[in-house]
mmCIF file of C-alpha atoms and ligand atoms in Angstrom:
data_model
loop_
_atom_site.group_PDB
_atom_site.id
_atom_site.type_symbol
_atom_site.label_atom_id
_atom_site.label_comp_id
_atom_site.label_asym_id
_atom_site.label_seq_id
_atom_site.Cartn_x
_atom_site.Cartn_y
_atom_site.Cartn_z
ATOM 1 C CA MET L 3 -45.441 -60.675 -21.241
ATOM 2 C CA SER L 4 -43.184 -61.280 -18.243
ATOM 3 C CA VAL L 5 -42.463 -58.136 -16.275
ATOM 4 C CA VAL L 6 -38.717 -57.742 -15.786
ATOM 5 C CA ALA L 7 -37.880 -56.475 -12.310
ATOM 6 C CA SER L 8 -34.570 -54.652 -12.065
ATOM 7 C CA VAL L 9 -33.101 -54.243 -8.597
ATOM 8 C CA LEU L 10 -29.909 -52.622 -7.343
ATOM 9 C CA VAL L 11 -28.650 -54.141 -4.083
ATOM 10 C CA VAL L 12 -26.291 -51.941 -2.061
ATOM 11 C CA ASP L 13 -24.280 -53.678 0.670
ATOM 12 C CA ALA L 14 -22.330 -51.058 2.627
ATOM 13 C CA GLY L 15 -19.693 -52.738 4.780
ATOM 14 C CA ASN L 16 -17.145 -50.915 6.938
ATOM 15 C CA THR L 17 -14.446 -51.217 4.274
ATOM 16 C CA SER L 18 -16.226 -51.204 0.936
ATOM 17 C CA ILE L 19 -19.629 -50.906 -0.673
ATOM 18 C CA LYS L 20 -20.805 -53.646 -2.988
ATOM 19 C CA PHE L 21 -23.323 -52.679 -5.708
ATOM 20 C CA THR L 22 -25.087 -55.649 -7.335
ATOM 21 C CA ALA L 23 -27.431 -55.194 -10.299
ATOM 22 C CA PHE L 24 -30.190 -57.796 -10.706
ATOM 23 C CA GLU L 25 -32.577 -58.358 -13.562
ATOM 24 C CA ASN L 26 -35.155 -60.740 -12.100
ATOM 25 C CA GLU L 27 -32.953 -63.406 -10.437
ATOM 26 C CA GLN L 28 -29.954 -62.845 -12.700
ATOM 27 C CA ILE L 29 -26.953 -60.801 -11.556
ATOM 28 C CA LEU L 30 -25.968 -58.414 -14.368
ATOM 29 C CA TRP L 31 -22.908 -56.902 -12.669
ATOM 30 C CA VAL L 32 -21.229 -56.331 -9.314
ATOM 31 C CA GLN L 33 -19.185 -53.240 -8.490
ATOM 32 C CA ARG L 34 -17.155 -52.762 -5.326
ATOM 33 C CA ASP L 35 -16.526 -49.094 -4.691
ATOM 34 C CA ASP L 36 -16.393 -46.352 -2.091
ATOM 35 C CA SER L 37 -19.201 -44.428 -3.762
ATOM 36 C CA CYS L 38 -22.152 -44.864 -6.062
ATOM 37 C CA PRO L 39 -21.307 -45.992 -9.613
ATOM 38 C CA VAL L 40 -22.343 -43.440 -12.226
ATOM 39 C CA ASP L 41 -23.430 -43.731 -15.863
ATOM 40 C CA THR L 42 -24.166 -47.427 -15.431
ATOM 41 C CA GLY L 43 -27.040 -47.305 -17.922
ATOM 42 C CA PHE L 44 -28.969 -49.297 -15.317
ATOM 43 C CA ALA L 45 -32.360 -47.984 -14.186
ATOM 44 C CA PRO L 46 -33.443 -50.136 -11.250
ATOM 45 C CA ASP L 47 -37.130 -50.268 -10.325
ATOM 46 C CA ARG L 48 -36.052 -50.790 -6.719
ATOM 47 C CA ILE L 49 -32.973 -50.294 -4.558
ATOM 48 C CA TYR L 50 -32.409 -52.618 -1.596
ATOM 49 C CA PHE L 51 -30.012 -50.896 0.800
ATOM 50 C CA ALA L 52 -28.208 -52.758 3.600
ATOM 51 C CA SER L 53 -25.643 -50.842 5.634
ATOM 52 C CA VAL L 54 -23.621 -51.611 8.750
ATOM 53 C CA ARG L 55 -22.200 -48.087 8.702
ATOM 54 C CA SER L 56 -23.294 -45.314 11.096
ATOM 55 C CA LYS L 57 -26.732 -43.719 10.716
ATOM 56 C CA GLU L 58 -25.062 -40.538 9.484
ATOM 57 C CA GLN L 59 -22.880 -42.283 6.900
ATOM 58 C CA SER L 60 -25.812 -44.438 5.774
ATOM 59 C CA ALA L 61 -27.977 -41.330 5.325
ATOM 60 C CA LEU L 62 -25.299 -39.660 3.174
ATOM 61 C CA LEU L 63 -25.001 -42.816 1.066
ATOM 62 C CA HIS L 64 -28.797 -42.983 0.732
ATOM 63 C CA ALA L 65 -28.882 -39.407 -0.595
ATOM 64 C CA ASP L 66 -26.001 -39.989 -3.047
ATOM 65 C CA ILE L 67 -27.424 -43.207 -4.445
ATOM 66 C CA GLN L 68 -31.017 -41.948 -4.651
ATOM 67 C CA ALA L 69 -29.736 -38.886 -6.545
ATOM 68 C CA GLU L 70 -28.090 -41.199 -9.076
ATOM 69 C CA PHE L 71 -31.233 -43.288 -9.432
ATOM 70 C CA PRO L 72 -34.107 -40.829 -8.777
ATOM 71 C CA GLY L 73 -36.778 -43.073 -10.287
ATOM 72 C CA SER L 74 -36.046 -46.069 -8.050
ATOM 73 C CA VAL L 75 -38.157 -47.058 -5.059
ATOM 74 C CA TRP L 76 -35.939 -47.259 -1.959
ATOM 75 C CA PHE L 77 -35.993 -50.104 0.582
ATOM 76 C CA THR L 78 -33.672 -50.007 3.578
ATOM 77 C CA LEU L 79 -33.151 -53.560 4.842
ATOM 78 C CA THR L 80 -32.569 -54.184 8.536
ATOM 79 C CA SER L 81 -32.235 -57.280 10.732
ATOM 80 C CA GLN L 82 -35.606 -58.588 11.823
ATOM 81 C CA ASP L 83 -36.746 -61.307 14.206
ATOM 82 C CA GLU L 84 -37.852 -63.382 11.225
ATOM 83 C CA ALA L 85 -37.677 -63.166 7.419
ATOM 84 C CA CYS L 86 -37.768 -65.586 4.465
ATOM 85 C CA GLY L 87 -38.305 -68.517 6.826
ATOM 86 C CA VAL L 88 -35.285 -67.733 9.000
ATOM 87 C CA ILE L 89 -35.530 -66.931 12.719
ATOM 88 C CA ASN L 90 -32.954 -64.553 14.193
ATOM 89 C CA ALA L 91 -31.003 -65.950 17.186
ATOM 90 C CA TYR L 92 -30.374 -62.596 18.783
ATOM 91 C CA VAL L 93 -32.103 -61.642 22.001
ATOM 92 C CA GLU L 94 -32.317 -58.196 20.382
ATOM 93 C CA PRO L 95 -32.741 -59.154 16.686
ATOM 94 C CA LYS L 96 -32.198 -55.641 15.343
ATOM 95 C CA ARG L 97 -28.678 -55.573 16.799
ATOM 96 C CA LEU L 98 -27.501 -58.372 14.517
ATOM 97 C CA GLY L 99 -25.457 -56.859 11.690
ATOM 98 C CA VAL L 100 -27.681 -56.703 8.615
ATOM 99 C CA ASP L 101 -24.853 -58.179 6.501
ATOM 100 C CA ARG L 102 -24.807 -61.219 8.784
ATOM 101 C CA TRP L 103 -28.621 -61.434 8.686
ATOM 102 C CA LEU L 104 -28.738 -61.379 4.882
ATOM 103 C CA GLY L 105 -25.854 -63.853 4.553
ATOM 104 C CA VAL L 106 -27.595 -66.239 6.955
ATOM 105 C CA ILE L 107 -30.832 -66.050 4.945
ATOM 106 C CA ALA L 108 -29.109 -66.613 1.602
ATOM 107 C CA ALA L 109 -27.055 -69.504 2.986
ATOM 108 C CA HIS L 110 -30.146 -71.179 4.448
ATOM 109 C CA HIS L 111 -31.950 -70.988 1.122
ATOM 110 C CA ARG L 112 -28.949 -72.243 -0.852
ATOM 111 C CA ALA L 113 -27.782 -74.997 1.486
ATOM 112 C CA LYS L 114 -31.219 -76.431 2.275
ATOM 113 C CA GLY L 115 -29.608 -77.978 5.351
ATOM 114 C CA ASP L 116 -27.482 -77.173 8.379
ATOM 115 C CA VAL L 117 -25.013 -74.479 7.343
ATOM 116 C CA VAL L 118 -22.150 -72.403 8.726
ATOM 117 C CA VAL L 119 -21.593 -68.989 7.134
ATOM 118 C CA VAL L 120 -18.133 -67.389 7.156
ATOM 119 C CA ASP L 121 -17.915 -63.752 6.044
ATOM 120 C CA ALA L 122 -14.314 -62.523 5.952
ATOM 121 C CA GLY L 123 -14.506 -58.757 5.692
ATOM 122 C CA THR L 124 -13.489 -55.856 7.878
ATOM 123 C CA ALA L 125 -14.466 -58.218 10.666
ATOM 124 C CA ILE L 126 -14.716 -61.977 10.311
ATOM 125 C CA LYS L 127 -18.192 -63.218 11.104
ATOM 126 C CA VAL L 128 -19.232 -66.842 11.578
ATOM 127 C CA ASP L 129 -22.918 -67.721 11.856
ATOM 128 C CA VAL L 130 -24.559 -71.122 12.386
ATOM 129 C CA VAL L 131 -27.998 -71.892 10.923
ATOM 130 C CA GLY L 132 -30.020 -75.077 11.428
ATOM 131 C CA LYS L 133 -31.693 -76.795 8.491
ATOM 132 C CA ASP L 134 -35.038 -75.651 9.924
ATOM 133 C CA GLY L 135 -34.033 -72.039 9.350
ATOM 134 C CA VAL L 136 -33.256 -71.307 12.973
ATOM 135 C CA HIS L 137 -30.225 -69.010 13.267
ATOM 136 C CA LEU L 138 -28.318 -70.418 16.244
ATOM 137 C CA GLY L 139 -25.948 -67.480 16.694
ATOM 138 C CA GLY L 140 -22.370 -66.716 15.776
ATOM 139 C CA TYR L 141 -19.050 -64.989 16.349
ATOM 140 C CA ILE L 142 -17.335 -61.763 15.403
ATOM 141 C CA ALA L 143 -13.553 -61.573 15.244
ATOM 142 C CA PRO L 144 -11.145 -58.963 13.836
ATOM 143 C CA GLY L 145 -10.584 -59.245 10.094
ATOM 144 C CA LEU L 146 -7.140 -59.990 8.686
ATOM 145 C CA GLY L 147 -6.515 -56.384 7.733
ATOM 146 C CA MET L 148 -7.706 -55.125 11.100
ATOM 147 C CA MET L 149 -5.369 -57.476 12.999
ATOM 148 C CA GLU L 150 -2.405 -56.412 10.914
ATOM 149 C CA ASN L 151 -3.256 -52.709 11.265
ATOM 150 C CA VAL L 152 -3.497 -52.963 15.047
ATOM 151 C CA LEU L 153 -0.049 -54.594 15.247
ATOM 152 C CA LEU L 154 1.385 -51.839 13.051
ATOM 153 C CA SER L 155 -0.355 -48.991 14.890
ATOM 154 C CA LYS L 156 0.227 -50.217 18.434
ATOM 155 C CA THR L 157 3.919 -51.132 18.163
ATOM 156 C CA ALA L 158 7.088 -49.224 17.357
ATOM 157 C CA ARG L 159 9.008 -51.900 15.553
ATOM 158 C CA ILE L 160 6.535 -53.973 13.579
ATOM 159 C CA ARG L 161 7.308 -52.356 10.259
ATOM 160 C CA TYR L 162 7.745 -53.906 6.837
ATOM 161 C CA ASP L 163 7.114 -53.167 3.186
ATOM 162 C CA ALA L 164 4.397 -54.916 1.200
ATOM 163 C CA CYS L 165 7.068 -56.484 -0.998
ATOM 164 C CA GLU L 166 8.390 -58.323 2.067
ATOM 165 C CA VAL L 167 5.111 -60.205 2.440
ATOM 166 C CA VAL L 168 6.144 -63.299 0.518
ATOM 167 C CA ALA L 169 5.097 -66.917 0.735
ATOM 168 C CA GLY L 170 7.690 -68.847 2.677
ATOM 169 C CA ARG L 171 8.330 -72.360 3.917
ATOM 170 C CA GLY L 172 8.354 -73.407 7.547
ATOM 171 C CA LEU L 173 8.090 -71.045 10.458
ATOM 172 C CA PRO L 174 8.114 -67.341 9.570
ATOM 173 C CA ASP L 175 11.643 -65.927 9.524
ATOM 174 C CA SER L 176 10.822 -62.244 8.942
ATOM 175 C CA THR L 177 8.614 -59.603 10.547
ATOM 176 C CA ALA L 178 6.378 -59.495 7.484
ATOM 177 C CA ARG L 179 5.809 -63.254 7.511
ATOM 178 C CA ALA L 180 5.506 -63.421 11.319
ATOM 179 C CA VAL L 181 2.669 -60.899 11.266
ATOM 180 C CA THR L 182 0.755 -61.970 8.167
ATOM 181 C CA GLU L 183 1.043 -65.678 8.889
ATOM 182 C CA GLY L 184 0.401 -65.150 12.618
ATOM 183 C CA CYS L 185 -2.871 -63.417 11.745
ATOM 184 C CA HIS L 186 -3.750 -66.191 9.301
ATOM 185 C CA GLU L 187 -3.083 -68.838 11.960
ATOM 186 C CA MET L 188 -5.350 -66.979 14.420
ATOM 187 C CA VAL L 189 -8.239 -67.056 11.951
ATOM 188 C CA LEU L 190 -7.570 -70.603 10.767
ATOM 189 C CA GLY L 191 -7.461 -71.907 14.344
ATOM 190 C CA PHE L 192 -10.715 -70.057 15.086
ATOM 191 C CA LEU L 193 -12.429 -71.606 12.065
ATOM 192 C CA GLU L 194 -11.015 -75.103 12.581
ATOM 193 C CA ARG L 195 -12.249 -75.107 16.193
ATOM 194 C CA ILE L 196 -15.760 -74.226 14.992
ATOM 195 C CA HIS L 197 -15.519 -76.848 12.264
ATOM 196 C CA ARG L 198 -14.752 -79.498 14.894
ATOM 197 C CA ARG L 199 -18.054 -78.594 16.547
ATOM 198 C CA TYR L 200 -20.058 -78.491 13.301
ATOM 199 C CA PRO L 201 -18.283 -81.015 11.034
ATOM 200 C CA ASN L 202 -21.460 -82.193 9.304
ATOM 201 C CA PHE L 203 -22.722 -78.711 8.417
ATOM 202 C CA LYS L 204 -22.317 -77.309 4.926
ATOM 203 C CA TRP L 205 -19.886 -74.376 5.001
ATOM 204 C CA VAL L 206 -20.188 -71.304 2.805
ATOM 205 C CA VAL L 207 -17.658 -68.480 2.737
ATOM 206 C CA THR L 208 -17.960 -64.927 1.447
ATOM 207 C CA GLY L 209 -16.267 -61.554 1.931
ATOM 208 C CA GLY L 210 -13.257 -59.806 0.495
ATOM 209 C CA ASP L 211 -10.713 -61.947 2.316
ATOM 210 C CA SER L 212 -12.374 -65.295 1.710
ATOM 211 C CA GLN L 213 -10.008 -66.392 -1.061
ATOM 212 C CA VAL L 214 -7.028 -66.073 1.294
ATOM 213 C CA LEU L 215 -8.756 -68.270 3.851
ATOM 214 C CA LEU L 216 -10.020 -70.791 1.292
ATOM 215 C CA SER L 217 -6.461 -71.345 0.058
ATOM 216 C CA LEU L 218 -5.281 -72.124 3.589
ATOM 217 C CA LEU L 219 -8.200 -74.042 5.101
ATOM 218 C CA ASP L 220 -8.620 -77.804 4.701
ATOM 219 C CA ILE L 221 -12.352 -77.441 5.217
ATOM 220 C CA SER L 222 -14.551 -77.974 2.144
ATOM 221 C CA MET L 223 -16.458 -74.732 1.686
ATOM 222 C CA GLU L 224 -18.605 -73.233 -1.027
ATOM 223 C CA TYR L 225 -17.252 -69.828 -2.069
ATOM 224 C CA GLN L 226 -20.198 -67.476 -2.709
ATOM 225 C CA PRO L 227 -18.975 -63.889 -3.252
ATOM 226 C CA ASN L 228 -22.528 -62.578 -3.713
ATOM 227 C CA LEU L 229 -24.044 -64.185 -0.607
ATOM 228 C CA VAL L 230 -25.106 -60.941 1.115
ATOM 229 C CA ALA L 231 -26.563 -59.519 -2.108
ATOM 230 C CA LEU L 232 -28.519 -62.730 -2.703
ATOM 231 C CA GLY L 233 -29.899 -62.491 0.837
ATOM 232 C CA ALA L 234 -30.849 -58.863 0.263
ATOM 233 C CA LYS L 235 -32.712 -59.833 -2.896
ATOM 234 C CA LEU L 236 -34.690 -62.487 -0.996
ATOM 235 C CA VAL L 237 -35.572 -60.152 1.880
ATOM 236 C CA GLY L 238 -36.330 -57.137 -0.311
ATOM 237 C CA ASP L 239 -38.566 -59.131 -2.630
ATOM 238 C CA GLU L 240 -40.425 -60.556 0.381
ATOM 239 C CA GLN L 241 -41.017 -57.015 1.634
ATOM 240 C CA VAL L 242 -42.321 -55.946 -1.791
ATOM 241 C CA ARG L 243 -44.711 -58.904 -1.874
ATOM 242 C CA GLY L 244 -45.816 -58.097 1.662
ATOM 243 C CA ASN L 245 -46.590 -54.517 0.692
ATOM 244 C CA LYS L 246 -48.849 -55.533 -2.172
HETATM 245 N N1 ADP A 320 -10.939 -54.407 -4.259
HETATM 246 C C1 ADP A 320 -10.910 -54.454 -2.901
HETATM 247 N N2 ADP A 320 -11.171 -53.354 -2.171
HETATM 248 C C2 ADP A 320 -11.167 -53.417 -0.801
HETATM 249 N N3 ADP A 320 -10.881 -54.535 -0.085
HETATM 250 C C3 ADP A 320 -10.597 -55.647 -0.794
HETATM 251 C C4 ADP A 320 -10.623 -55.671 -2.218
HETATM 252 N N4 ADP A 320 -10.330 -56.931 -2.618
HETATM 253 C C5 ADP A 320 -10.144 -57.651 -1.519
HETATM 254 N N5 ADP A 320 -10.264 -56.892 -0.417
HETATM 255 C C6 ADP A 320 -10.100 -57.374 0.944
HETATM 256 O O1 ADP A 320 -11.429 -57.493 1.445
HETATM 257 C C7 ADP A 320 -11.535 -56.896 2.710
HETATM 258 C C8 ADP A 320 -12.862 -56.182 2.728
HETATM 259 O O2 ADP A 320 -13.825 -57.180 2.476
HETATM 260 P P1 ADP A 320 -15.350 -56.773 2.379
HETATM 261 O O3 ADP A 320 -16.102 -58.046 2.452
HETATM 262 O O4 ADP A 320 -15.590 -55.866 1.239
HETATM 263 O O5 ADP A 320 -15.469 -55.945 3.731
HETATM 264 P P2 ADP A 320 -16.743 -55.191 4.322
HETATM 265 O O6 ADP A 320 -17.953 -55.914 3.845
HETATM 266 O O7 ADP A 320 -16.477 -55.291 5.787
HETATM 267 O O8 ADP A 320 -16.653 -53.786 3.816
HETATM 268 C C9 ADP A 320 -10.393 -55.933 2.866
HETATM 269 O O9 ADP A 320 -9.915 -56.005 4.211
HETATM 270 C C10 ADP A 320 -9.349 -56.431 1.870
HETATM 271 O O10 ADP A 320 -8.383 -57.217 2.543
HETATM 272 C C1 PAZ A 321 -19.650 -57.203 12.691
HETATM 273 C C2 PAZ A 321 -19.865 -56.167 11.610
HETATM 274 C C3 PAZ A 321 -19.192 -54.859 11.974
HETATM 275 C C4 PAZ A 321 -19.238 -56.700 10.320
HETATM 276 O O1 PAZ A 321 -19.340 -55.740 9.328
HETATM 277 P P1 PAZ A 321 -18.283 -55.704 8.094
HETATM 278 O O2 PAZ A 321 -17.114 -56.566 8.458
HETATM 279 O O3 PAZ A 321 -19.025 -56.231 6.933
HETATM 280 O O4 PAZ A 321 -17.931 -54.291 7.911
HETATM 281 C C5 PAZ A 321 -21.379 -55.956 11.362
HETATM 282 O O5 PAZ A 321 -21.991 -57.214 11.161
HETATM 283 C C6 PAZ A 321 -22.033 -55.259 12.527
HETATM 284 O O6 PAZ A 321 -21.977 -54.050 12.630
HETATM 285 N N1 PAZ A 321 -22.678 -56.052 13.446
HETATM 286 C C7 PAZ A 321 -23.367 -55.483 14.563
HETATM 287 C C8 PAZ A 321 -23.053 -56.266 15.824
HETATM 288 C C9 PAZ A 321 -23.468 -57.739 15.781
HETATM 289 O O7 PAZ A 321 -23.636 -58.303 14.663
HETATM 290 O O8 PAZ A 321 -23.620 -58.333 16.867
HETATM 291 K K1 K A 322 -19.719 -57.261 4.891
#
């Protein structure tokens, strides 16, 4: 009889927490929330927890989630110098954001070749991974929401209502369009410059803002919304095997 392994992956980013329920390799459901889902009817054997939040916030989340799933074995995932056949580029491997680390690992295993990972979240991260599993490094830039918020918070007259953010033709002719499309152009130029350096790499994009970018970029990219969770599953399972 095959033993079904149920795993809950928790990916705590700076904006939202993504909860992904696995049964063996199959994703049963994904929930994006600010706190632990309740009454899910899911009883994971294991919880793989990856957080880029502060130690204090991560500890509070750990307590909340463990209280909701008291029978689950807890694994906190962190960036390592090597895991699942991938070698971390960082001089100090542990300082690489664990979301980036897990996305890099999942992308390497899915692409089976040279790959560029774009994760458009609170920040926009771009990581480059060679087909041999060597993480070559990457960039961090402000996310779309962050750029817009800074313009609003640091100026007196950049003000507009959400309803003014409309698709337009030609150069922006309103404050709302000037800001939103200016931020888009910043990110698109950033990504297109990197694409000119890595044109033959596969590109995979994830993160809450990826659909916006996909619609504007003329770079062929695979959209994988569960990339970080898939990387967490690979790393967590490797740890479980290693502990046996
Ligand atoms: N349901 C949602 N809740 C929060 N942010 C969302 C949602 N849908 C799309 N987004 C966009 O995704 C961004 C957050 O992406 P995400 O990858 O979850 O960030 P992080 O991993 O940094 O927490 C937000 O800036 C927002 O623009
Ligand atoms: C860059 C990040 C804040 C992105 O996190 P997110 O946008 O998912 O909230 C995170 O990957 C992080 O905390 N990195 C640590 C610094 C580094 O990766 O070099
Ligand atoms: K993230």
